[in-house]
PDB file of C-alpha atoms and ligand atoms in Angstrom:
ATOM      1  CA  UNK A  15      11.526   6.036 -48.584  1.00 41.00           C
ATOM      2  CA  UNK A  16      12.188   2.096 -47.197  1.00 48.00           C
ATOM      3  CA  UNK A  17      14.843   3.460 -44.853  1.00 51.00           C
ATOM      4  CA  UNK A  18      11.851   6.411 -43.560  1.00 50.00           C
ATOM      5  CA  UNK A  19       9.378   3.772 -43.432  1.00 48.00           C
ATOM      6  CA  UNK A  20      11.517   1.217 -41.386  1.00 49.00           C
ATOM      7  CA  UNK A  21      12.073   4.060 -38.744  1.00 46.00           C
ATOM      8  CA  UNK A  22       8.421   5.077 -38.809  1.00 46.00           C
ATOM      9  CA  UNK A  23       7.874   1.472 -37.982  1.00 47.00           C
ATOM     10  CA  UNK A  24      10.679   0.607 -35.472  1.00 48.00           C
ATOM     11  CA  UNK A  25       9.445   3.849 -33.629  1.00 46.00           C
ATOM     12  CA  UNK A  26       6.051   2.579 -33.231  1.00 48.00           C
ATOM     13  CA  UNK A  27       7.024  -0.732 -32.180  1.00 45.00           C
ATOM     14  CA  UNK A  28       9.240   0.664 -29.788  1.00 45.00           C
ATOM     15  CA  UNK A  29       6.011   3.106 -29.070  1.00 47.00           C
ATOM     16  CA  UNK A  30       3.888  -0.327 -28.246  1.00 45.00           C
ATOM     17  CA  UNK A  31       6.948  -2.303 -26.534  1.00 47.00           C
ATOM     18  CA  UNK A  32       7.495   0.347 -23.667  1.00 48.00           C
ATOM     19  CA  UNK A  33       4.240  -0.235 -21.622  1.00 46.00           C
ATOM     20  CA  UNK A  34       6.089  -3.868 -21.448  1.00 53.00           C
ATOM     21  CA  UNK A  35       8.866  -2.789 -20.058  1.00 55.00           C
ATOM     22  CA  UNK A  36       9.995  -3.876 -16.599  1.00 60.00           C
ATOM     23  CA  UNK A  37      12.378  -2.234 -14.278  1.00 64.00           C
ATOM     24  CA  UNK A  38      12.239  -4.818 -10.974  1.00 74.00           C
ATOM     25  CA  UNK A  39      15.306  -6.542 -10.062  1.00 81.00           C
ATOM     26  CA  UNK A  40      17.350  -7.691 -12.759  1.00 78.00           C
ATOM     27  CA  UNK A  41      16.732 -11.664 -14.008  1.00 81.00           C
ATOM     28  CA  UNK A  42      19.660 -14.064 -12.356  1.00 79.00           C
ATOM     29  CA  UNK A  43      22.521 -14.612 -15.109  1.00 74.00           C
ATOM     30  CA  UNK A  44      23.537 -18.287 -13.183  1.00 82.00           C
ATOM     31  CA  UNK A  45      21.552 -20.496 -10.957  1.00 85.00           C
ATOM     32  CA  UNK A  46      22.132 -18.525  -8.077  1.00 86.00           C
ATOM     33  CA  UNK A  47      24.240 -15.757  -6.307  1.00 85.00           C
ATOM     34  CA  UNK A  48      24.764 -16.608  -2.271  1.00 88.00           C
ATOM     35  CA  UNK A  49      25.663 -13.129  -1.125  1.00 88.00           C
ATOM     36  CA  UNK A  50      29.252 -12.915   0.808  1.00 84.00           C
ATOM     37  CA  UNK A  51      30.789  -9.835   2.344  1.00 76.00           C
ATOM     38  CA  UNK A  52      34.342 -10.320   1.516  1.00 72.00           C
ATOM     39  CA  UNK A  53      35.227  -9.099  -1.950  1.00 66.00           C
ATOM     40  CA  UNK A  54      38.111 -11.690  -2.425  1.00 68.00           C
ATOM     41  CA  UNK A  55      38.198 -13.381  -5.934  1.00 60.00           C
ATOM     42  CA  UNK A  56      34.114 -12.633  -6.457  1.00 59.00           C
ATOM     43  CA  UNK A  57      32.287 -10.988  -8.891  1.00 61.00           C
ATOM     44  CA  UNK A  58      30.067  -7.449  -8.375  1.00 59.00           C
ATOM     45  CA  UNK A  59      26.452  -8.679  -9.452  1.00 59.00           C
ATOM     46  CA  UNK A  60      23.460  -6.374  -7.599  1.00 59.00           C
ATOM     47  CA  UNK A  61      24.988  -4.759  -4.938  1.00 68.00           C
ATOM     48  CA  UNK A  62      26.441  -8.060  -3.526  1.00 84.00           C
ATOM     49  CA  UNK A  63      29.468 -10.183  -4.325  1.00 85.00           C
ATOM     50  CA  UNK A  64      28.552 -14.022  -5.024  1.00 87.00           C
ATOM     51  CA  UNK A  65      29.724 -17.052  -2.923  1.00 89.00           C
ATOM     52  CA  UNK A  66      31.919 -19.014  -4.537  1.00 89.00           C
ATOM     53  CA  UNK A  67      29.415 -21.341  -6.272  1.00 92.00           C
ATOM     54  CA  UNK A  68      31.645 -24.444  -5.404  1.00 93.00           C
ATOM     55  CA  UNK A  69      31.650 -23.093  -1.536  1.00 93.00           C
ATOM     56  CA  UNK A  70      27.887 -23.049  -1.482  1.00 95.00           C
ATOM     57  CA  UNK A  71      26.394 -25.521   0.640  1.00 96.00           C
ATOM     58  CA  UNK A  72      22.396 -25.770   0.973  1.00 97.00           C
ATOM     59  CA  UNK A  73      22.724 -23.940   4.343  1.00 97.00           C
ATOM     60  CA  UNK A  74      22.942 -20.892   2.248  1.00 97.00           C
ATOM     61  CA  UNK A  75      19.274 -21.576   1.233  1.00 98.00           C
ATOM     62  CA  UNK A  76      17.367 -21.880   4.012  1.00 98.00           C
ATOM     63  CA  UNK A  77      16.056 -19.262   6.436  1.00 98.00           C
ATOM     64  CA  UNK A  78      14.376 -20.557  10.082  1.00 97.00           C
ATOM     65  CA  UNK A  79      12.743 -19.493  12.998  1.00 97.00           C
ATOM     66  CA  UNK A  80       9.831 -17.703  11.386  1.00 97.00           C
ATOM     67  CA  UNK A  81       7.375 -19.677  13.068  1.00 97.00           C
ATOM     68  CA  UNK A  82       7.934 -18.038  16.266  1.00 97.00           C
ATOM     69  CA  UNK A  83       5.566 -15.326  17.176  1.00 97.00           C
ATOM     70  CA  UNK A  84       6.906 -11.776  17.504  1.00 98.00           C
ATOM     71  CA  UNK A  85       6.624  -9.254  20.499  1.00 98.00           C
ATOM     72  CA  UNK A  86       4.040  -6.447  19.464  1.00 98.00           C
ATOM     73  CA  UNK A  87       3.909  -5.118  22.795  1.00 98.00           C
ATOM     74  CA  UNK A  88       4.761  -1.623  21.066  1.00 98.00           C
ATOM     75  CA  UNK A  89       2.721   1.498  20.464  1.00 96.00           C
ATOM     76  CA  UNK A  90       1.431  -0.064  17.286  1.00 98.00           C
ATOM     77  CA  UNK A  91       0.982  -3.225  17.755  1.00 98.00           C
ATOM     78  CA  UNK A  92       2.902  -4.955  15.224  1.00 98.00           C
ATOM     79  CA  UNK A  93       6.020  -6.687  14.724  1.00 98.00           C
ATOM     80  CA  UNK A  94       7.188  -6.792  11.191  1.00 98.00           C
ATOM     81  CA  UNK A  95      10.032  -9.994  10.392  1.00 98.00           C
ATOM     82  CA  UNK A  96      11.583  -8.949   6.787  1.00 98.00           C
ATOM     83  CA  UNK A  97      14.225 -11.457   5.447  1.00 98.00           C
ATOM     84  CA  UNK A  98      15.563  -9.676   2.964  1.00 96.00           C
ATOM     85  CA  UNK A  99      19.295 -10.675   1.030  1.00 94.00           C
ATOM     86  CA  UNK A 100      20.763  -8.903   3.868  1.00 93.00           C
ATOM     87  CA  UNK A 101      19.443 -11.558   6.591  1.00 95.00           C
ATOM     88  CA  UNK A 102      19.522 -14.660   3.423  1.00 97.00           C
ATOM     89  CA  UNK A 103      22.136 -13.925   1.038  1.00 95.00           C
ATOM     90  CA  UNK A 104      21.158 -16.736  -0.806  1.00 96.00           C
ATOM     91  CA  UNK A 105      18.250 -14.398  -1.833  1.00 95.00           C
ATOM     92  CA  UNK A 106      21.024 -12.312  -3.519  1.00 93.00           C
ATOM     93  CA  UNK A 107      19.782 -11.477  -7.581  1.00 90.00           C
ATOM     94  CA  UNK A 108      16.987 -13.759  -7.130  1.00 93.00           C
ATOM     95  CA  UNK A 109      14.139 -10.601  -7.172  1.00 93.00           C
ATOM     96  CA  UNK A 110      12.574 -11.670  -3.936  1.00 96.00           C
ATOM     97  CA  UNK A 111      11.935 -11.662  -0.267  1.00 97.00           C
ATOM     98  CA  UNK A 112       9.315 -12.087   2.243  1.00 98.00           C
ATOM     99  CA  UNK A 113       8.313 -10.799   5.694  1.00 98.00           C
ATOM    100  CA  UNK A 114       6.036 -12.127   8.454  1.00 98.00           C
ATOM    101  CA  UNK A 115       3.960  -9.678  10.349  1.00 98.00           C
ATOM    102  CA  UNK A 116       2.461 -10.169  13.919  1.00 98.00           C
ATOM    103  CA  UNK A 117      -0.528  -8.181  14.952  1.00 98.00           C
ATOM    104  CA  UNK A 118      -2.506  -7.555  18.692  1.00 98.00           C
ATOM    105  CA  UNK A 119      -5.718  -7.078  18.811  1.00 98.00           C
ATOM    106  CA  UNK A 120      -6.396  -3.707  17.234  1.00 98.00           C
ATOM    107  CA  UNK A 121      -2.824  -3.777  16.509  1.00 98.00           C
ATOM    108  CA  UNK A 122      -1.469  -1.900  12.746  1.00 98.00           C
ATOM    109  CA  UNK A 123       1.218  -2.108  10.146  1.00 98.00           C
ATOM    110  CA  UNK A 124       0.560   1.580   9.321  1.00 98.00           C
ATOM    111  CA  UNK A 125       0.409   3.497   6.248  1.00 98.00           C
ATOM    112  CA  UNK A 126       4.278   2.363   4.013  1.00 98.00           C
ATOM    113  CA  UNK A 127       5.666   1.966   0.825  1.00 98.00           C
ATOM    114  CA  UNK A 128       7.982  -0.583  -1.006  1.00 97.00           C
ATOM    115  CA  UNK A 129       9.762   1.212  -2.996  1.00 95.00           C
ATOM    116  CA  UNK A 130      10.747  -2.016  -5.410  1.00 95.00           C
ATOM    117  CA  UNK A 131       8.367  -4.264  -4.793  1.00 96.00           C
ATOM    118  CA  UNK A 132       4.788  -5.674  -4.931  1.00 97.00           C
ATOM    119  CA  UNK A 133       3.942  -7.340  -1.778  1.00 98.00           C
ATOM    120  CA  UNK A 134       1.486 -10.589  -1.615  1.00 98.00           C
ATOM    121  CA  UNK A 135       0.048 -10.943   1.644  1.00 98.00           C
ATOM    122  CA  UNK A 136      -1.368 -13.804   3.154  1.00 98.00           C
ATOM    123  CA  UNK A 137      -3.459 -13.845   6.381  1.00 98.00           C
ATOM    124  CA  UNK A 138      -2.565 -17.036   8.197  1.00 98.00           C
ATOM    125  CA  UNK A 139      -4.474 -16.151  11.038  1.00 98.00           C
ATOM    126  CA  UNK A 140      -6.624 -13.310  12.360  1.00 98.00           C
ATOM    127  CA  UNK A 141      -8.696 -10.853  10.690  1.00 98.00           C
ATOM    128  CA  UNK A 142      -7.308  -8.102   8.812  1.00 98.00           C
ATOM    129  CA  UNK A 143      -8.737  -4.914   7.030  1.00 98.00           C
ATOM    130  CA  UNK A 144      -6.681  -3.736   4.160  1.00 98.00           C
ATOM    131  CA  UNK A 145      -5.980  -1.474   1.759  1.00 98.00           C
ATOM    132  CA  UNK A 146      -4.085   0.396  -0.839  1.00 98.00           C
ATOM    133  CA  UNK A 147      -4.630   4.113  -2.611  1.00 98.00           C
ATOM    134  CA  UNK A 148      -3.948   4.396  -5.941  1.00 97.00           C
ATOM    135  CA  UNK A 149      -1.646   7.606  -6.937  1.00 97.00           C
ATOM    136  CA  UNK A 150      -3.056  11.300  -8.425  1.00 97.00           C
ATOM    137  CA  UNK A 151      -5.558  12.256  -9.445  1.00 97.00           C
ATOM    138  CA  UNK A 152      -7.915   9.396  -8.063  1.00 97.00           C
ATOM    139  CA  UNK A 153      -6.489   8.447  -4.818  1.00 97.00           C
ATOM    140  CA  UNK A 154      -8.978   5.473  -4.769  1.00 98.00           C
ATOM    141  CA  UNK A 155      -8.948   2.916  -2.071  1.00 98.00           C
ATOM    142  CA  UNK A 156      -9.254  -0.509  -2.671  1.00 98.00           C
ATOM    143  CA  UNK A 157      -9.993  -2.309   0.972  1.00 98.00           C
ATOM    144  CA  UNK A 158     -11.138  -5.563   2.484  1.00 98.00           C
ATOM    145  CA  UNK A 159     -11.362  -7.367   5.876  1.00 98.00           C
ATOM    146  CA  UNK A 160      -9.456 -10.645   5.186  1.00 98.00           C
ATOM    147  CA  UNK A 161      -9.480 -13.980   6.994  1.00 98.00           C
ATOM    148  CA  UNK A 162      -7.553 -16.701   7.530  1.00 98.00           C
ATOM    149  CA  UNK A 163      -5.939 -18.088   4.102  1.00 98.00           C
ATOM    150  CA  UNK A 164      -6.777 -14.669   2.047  1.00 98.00           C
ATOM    151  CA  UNK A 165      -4.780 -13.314   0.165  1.00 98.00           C
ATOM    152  CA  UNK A 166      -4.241  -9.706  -1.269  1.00 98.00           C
ATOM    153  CA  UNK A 167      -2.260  -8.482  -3.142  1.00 98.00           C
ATOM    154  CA  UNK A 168      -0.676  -4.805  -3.186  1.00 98.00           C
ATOM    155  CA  UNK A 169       0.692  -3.459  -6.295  1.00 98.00           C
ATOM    156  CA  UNK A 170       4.079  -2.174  -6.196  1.00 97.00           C
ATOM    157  CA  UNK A 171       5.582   1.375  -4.532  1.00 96.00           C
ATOM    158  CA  UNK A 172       1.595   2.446  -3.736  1.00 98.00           C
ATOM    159  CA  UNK A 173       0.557   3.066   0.089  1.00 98.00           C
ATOM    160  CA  UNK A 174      -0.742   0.792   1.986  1.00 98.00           C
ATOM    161  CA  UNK A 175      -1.649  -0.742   5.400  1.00 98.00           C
ATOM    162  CA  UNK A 176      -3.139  -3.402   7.914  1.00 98.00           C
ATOM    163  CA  UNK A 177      -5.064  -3.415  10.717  1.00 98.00           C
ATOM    164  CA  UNK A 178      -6.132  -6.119  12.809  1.00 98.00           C
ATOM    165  CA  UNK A 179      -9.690  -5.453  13.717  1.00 98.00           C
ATOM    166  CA  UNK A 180     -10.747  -8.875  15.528  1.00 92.00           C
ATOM    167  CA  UNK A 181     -10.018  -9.630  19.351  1.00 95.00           C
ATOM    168  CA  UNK A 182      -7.174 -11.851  18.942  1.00 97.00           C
ATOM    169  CA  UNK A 183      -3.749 -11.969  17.436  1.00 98.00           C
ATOM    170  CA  UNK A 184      -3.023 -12.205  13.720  1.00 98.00           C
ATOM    171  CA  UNK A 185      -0.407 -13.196  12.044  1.00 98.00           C
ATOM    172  CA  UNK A 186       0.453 -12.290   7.565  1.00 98.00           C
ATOM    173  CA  UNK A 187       3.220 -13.444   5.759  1.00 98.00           C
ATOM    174  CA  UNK A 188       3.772 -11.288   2.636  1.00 98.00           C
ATOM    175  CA  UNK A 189       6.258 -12.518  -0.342  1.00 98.00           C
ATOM    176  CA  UNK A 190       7.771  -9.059  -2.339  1.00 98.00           C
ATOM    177  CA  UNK A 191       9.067  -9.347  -5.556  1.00 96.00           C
ATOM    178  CA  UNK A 192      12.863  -7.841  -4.530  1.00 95.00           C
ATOM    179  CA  UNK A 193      15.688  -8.772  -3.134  1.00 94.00           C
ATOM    180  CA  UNK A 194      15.578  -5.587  -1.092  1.00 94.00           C
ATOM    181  CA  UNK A 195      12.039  -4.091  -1.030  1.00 96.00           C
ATOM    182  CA  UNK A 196      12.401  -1.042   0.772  1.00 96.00           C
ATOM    183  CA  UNK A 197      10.493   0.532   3.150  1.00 97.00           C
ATOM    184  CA  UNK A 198       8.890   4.120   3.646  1.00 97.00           C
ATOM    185  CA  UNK A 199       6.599   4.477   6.893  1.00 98.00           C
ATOM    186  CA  UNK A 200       4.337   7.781   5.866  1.00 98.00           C
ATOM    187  CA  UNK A 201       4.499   9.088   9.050  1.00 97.00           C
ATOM    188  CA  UNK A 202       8.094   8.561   9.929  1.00 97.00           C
ATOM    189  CA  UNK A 203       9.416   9.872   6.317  1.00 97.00           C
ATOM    190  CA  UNK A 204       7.233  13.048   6.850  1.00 98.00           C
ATOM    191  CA  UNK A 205       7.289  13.899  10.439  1.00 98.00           C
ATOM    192  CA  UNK A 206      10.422  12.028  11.494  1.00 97.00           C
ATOM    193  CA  UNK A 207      13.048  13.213   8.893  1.00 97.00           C
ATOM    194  CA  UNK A 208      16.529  13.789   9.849  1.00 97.00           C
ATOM    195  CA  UNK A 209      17.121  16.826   9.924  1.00 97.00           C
ATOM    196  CA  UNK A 210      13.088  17.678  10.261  1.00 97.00           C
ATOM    197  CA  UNK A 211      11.435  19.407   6.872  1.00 97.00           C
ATOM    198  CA  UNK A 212      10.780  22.663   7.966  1.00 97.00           C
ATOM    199  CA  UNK A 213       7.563  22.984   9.901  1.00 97.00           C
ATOM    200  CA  UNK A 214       6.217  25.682   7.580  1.00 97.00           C
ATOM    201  CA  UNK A 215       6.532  23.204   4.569  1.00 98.00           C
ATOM    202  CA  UNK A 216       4.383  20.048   6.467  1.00 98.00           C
ATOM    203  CA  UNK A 217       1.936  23.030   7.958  1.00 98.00           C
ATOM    204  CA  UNK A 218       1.061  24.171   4.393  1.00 98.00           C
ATOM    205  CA  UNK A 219       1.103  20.726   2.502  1.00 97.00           C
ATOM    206  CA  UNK A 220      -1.162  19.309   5.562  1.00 97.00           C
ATOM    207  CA  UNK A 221      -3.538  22.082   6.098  1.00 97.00           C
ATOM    208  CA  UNK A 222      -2.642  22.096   9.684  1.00 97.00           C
ATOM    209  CA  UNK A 223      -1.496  24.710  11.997  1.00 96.00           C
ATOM    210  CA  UNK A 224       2.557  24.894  12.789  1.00 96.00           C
ATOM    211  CA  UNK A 225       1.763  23.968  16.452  1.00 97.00           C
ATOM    212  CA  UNK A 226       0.420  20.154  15.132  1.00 97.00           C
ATOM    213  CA  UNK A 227       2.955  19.785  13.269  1.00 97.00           C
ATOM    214  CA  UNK A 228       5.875  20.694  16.144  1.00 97.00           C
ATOM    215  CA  UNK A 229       3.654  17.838  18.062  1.00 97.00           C
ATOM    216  CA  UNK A 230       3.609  15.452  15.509  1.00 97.00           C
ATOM    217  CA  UNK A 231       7.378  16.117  14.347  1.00 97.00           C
ATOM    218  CA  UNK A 232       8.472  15.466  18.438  1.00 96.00           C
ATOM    219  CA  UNK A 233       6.359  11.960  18.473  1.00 94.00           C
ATOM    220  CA  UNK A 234       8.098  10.665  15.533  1.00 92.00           C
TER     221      UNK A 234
HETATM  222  C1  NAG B 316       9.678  -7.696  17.457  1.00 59.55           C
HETATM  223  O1  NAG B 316       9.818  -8.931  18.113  1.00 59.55           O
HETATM  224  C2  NAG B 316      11.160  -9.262  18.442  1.00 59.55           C
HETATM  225  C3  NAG B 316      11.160 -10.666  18.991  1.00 59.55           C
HETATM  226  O2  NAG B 316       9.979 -10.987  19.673  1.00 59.55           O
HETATM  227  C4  NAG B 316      11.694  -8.229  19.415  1.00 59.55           C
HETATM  228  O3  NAG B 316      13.041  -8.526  19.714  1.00 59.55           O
HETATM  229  C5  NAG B 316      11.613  -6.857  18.773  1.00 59.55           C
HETATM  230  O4  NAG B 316      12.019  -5.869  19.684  1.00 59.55           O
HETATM  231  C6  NAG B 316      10.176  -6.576  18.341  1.00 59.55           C
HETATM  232  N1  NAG B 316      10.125  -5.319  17.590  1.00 59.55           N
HETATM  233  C7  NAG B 316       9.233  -4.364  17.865  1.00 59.55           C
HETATM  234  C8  NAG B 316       9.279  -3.165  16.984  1.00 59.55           C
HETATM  235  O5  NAG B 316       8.422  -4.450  18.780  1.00 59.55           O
HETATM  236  C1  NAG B 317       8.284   5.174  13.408  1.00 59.55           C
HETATM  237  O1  NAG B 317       8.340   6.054  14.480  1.00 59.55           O
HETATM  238  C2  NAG B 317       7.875   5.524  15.705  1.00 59.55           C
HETATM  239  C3  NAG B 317       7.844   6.641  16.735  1.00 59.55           C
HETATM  240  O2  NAG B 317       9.097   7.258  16.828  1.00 59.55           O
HETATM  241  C4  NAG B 317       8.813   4.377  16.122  1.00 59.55           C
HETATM  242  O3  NAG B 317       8.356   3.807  17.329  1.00 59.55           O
HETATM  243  C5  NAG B 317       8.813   3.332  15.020  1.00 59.55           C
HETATM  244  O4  NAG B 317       9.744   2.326  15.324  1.00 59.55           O
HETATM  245  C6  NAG B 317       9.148   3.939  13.679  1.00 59.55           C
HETATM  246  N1  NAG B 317       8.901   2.947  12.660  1.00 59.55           N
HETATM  247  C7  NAG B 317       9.820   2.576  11.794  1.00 59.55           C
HETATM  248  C8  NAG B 317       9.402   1.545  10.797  1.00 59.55           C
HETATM  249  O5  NAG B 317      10.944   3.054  11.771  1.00 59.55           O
END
């Protein structure tokens, strides 16, 4: 009866715990992790092997030359900077990484995912509309037009975007809570696919006729 009653109990707890539950990047297990490329006498942690700790200098901590503004002179308008542990291995296990995003006038980060991360944006200058949809059955969007010093925040692996809707450049930086946050582009994954999903599948999930979606699938 104790032993049932214990398992009833350790069940339920279990039952409340697992809302809890977190699955981002694991937490660091030492100070910090500089990424290195050459497995020679390091340890496997995250994808990466670790520097030497007593090799690490503070070089390995510091990232420059984001202050420079990007080219957007592209069919969107936007330049996106990410410095993930791949560009600053001393991001390696640390569960984070940031990007800065230049925007023309009327320029747009279009609709993507992070996979792995939530993203924190902040407008440092410009205005920006932007917004997020929330997954099935609502699809709700929360949007806003931001301005200088906003921030917003968009909650991890759900769509979002920006769009700069005043008549000069902006400029965001957005922290993400992973090492490596991932990206999926909407339009790219779905129409730009290699090899392409078969045109029959995109013309039935989008309601459109095959003959859009040959268009859309040569643009991307
Ligand atoms: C972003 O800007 C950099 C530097 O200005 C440039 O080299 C790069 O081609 C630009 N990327 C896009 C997608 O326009
Ligand atoms: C998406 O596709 C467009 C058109 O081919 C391309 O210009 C752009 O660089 C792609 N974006 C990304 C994030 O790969």
């Amino acid at each position: 009866m104790t032993k049932l009653f214990t398992c009833i109990l350790t069940v339920a707890l279990l039952a409340l715990a697992s809302p809890l539950a977190s699955a981002h990047d694991p937490s660091p297990l030492q100070d910090f992790c500089v990424a290195v490329d050459n497995p020679n006498s390091a340890v496997f942690v995250n994808g990466k092997f670790c520097k030497d700790p007593k090799l690490t200098t503070v070089d390995d901590f510091i990232f420059m030359g984001l202050d420079v503004p990007r080219n957007t002179l592209n069919q969107l308008g936007s330049n996106v900077t990410l410095v993930n542990v791949d560009m600053f291995p001393g991001l390696n296990t640390l569960g984070i990484a940031l990007a800065r995003v230049d925007y023309a006038p009327y320029g747009l980060n279009p609709p993507h995912i992070h996979p792995r991360a939530t993203e924190l944006l902040t407008v440092i200058e410009g205005t920006l509309l932007v917004g997020f949809v929330t997954s099935n059955p609502d699809n709700q969007l929360f949007t806003k037009v931001l301005n200088k010093g906003d921030i917003f925040v968009f909650p991890m692996g759900l769509i979002h975007f920006q769009f700069n809707i005043g008549e000069t450049n902006a400029v965001a930086f957005s922290s993400l809570d992973s090492q490596n946050p991932g990206l999926i582009t909407i339009a790219n994954a779905t129409f730009g696919s290699n090899p392409p999903i078969n045109p029959y599948v995109l013309a039935k999930a989008f309601q459109l006729d095959k003959s859009v979606i040959n268009y859309l699938q040569q643009k991307f």
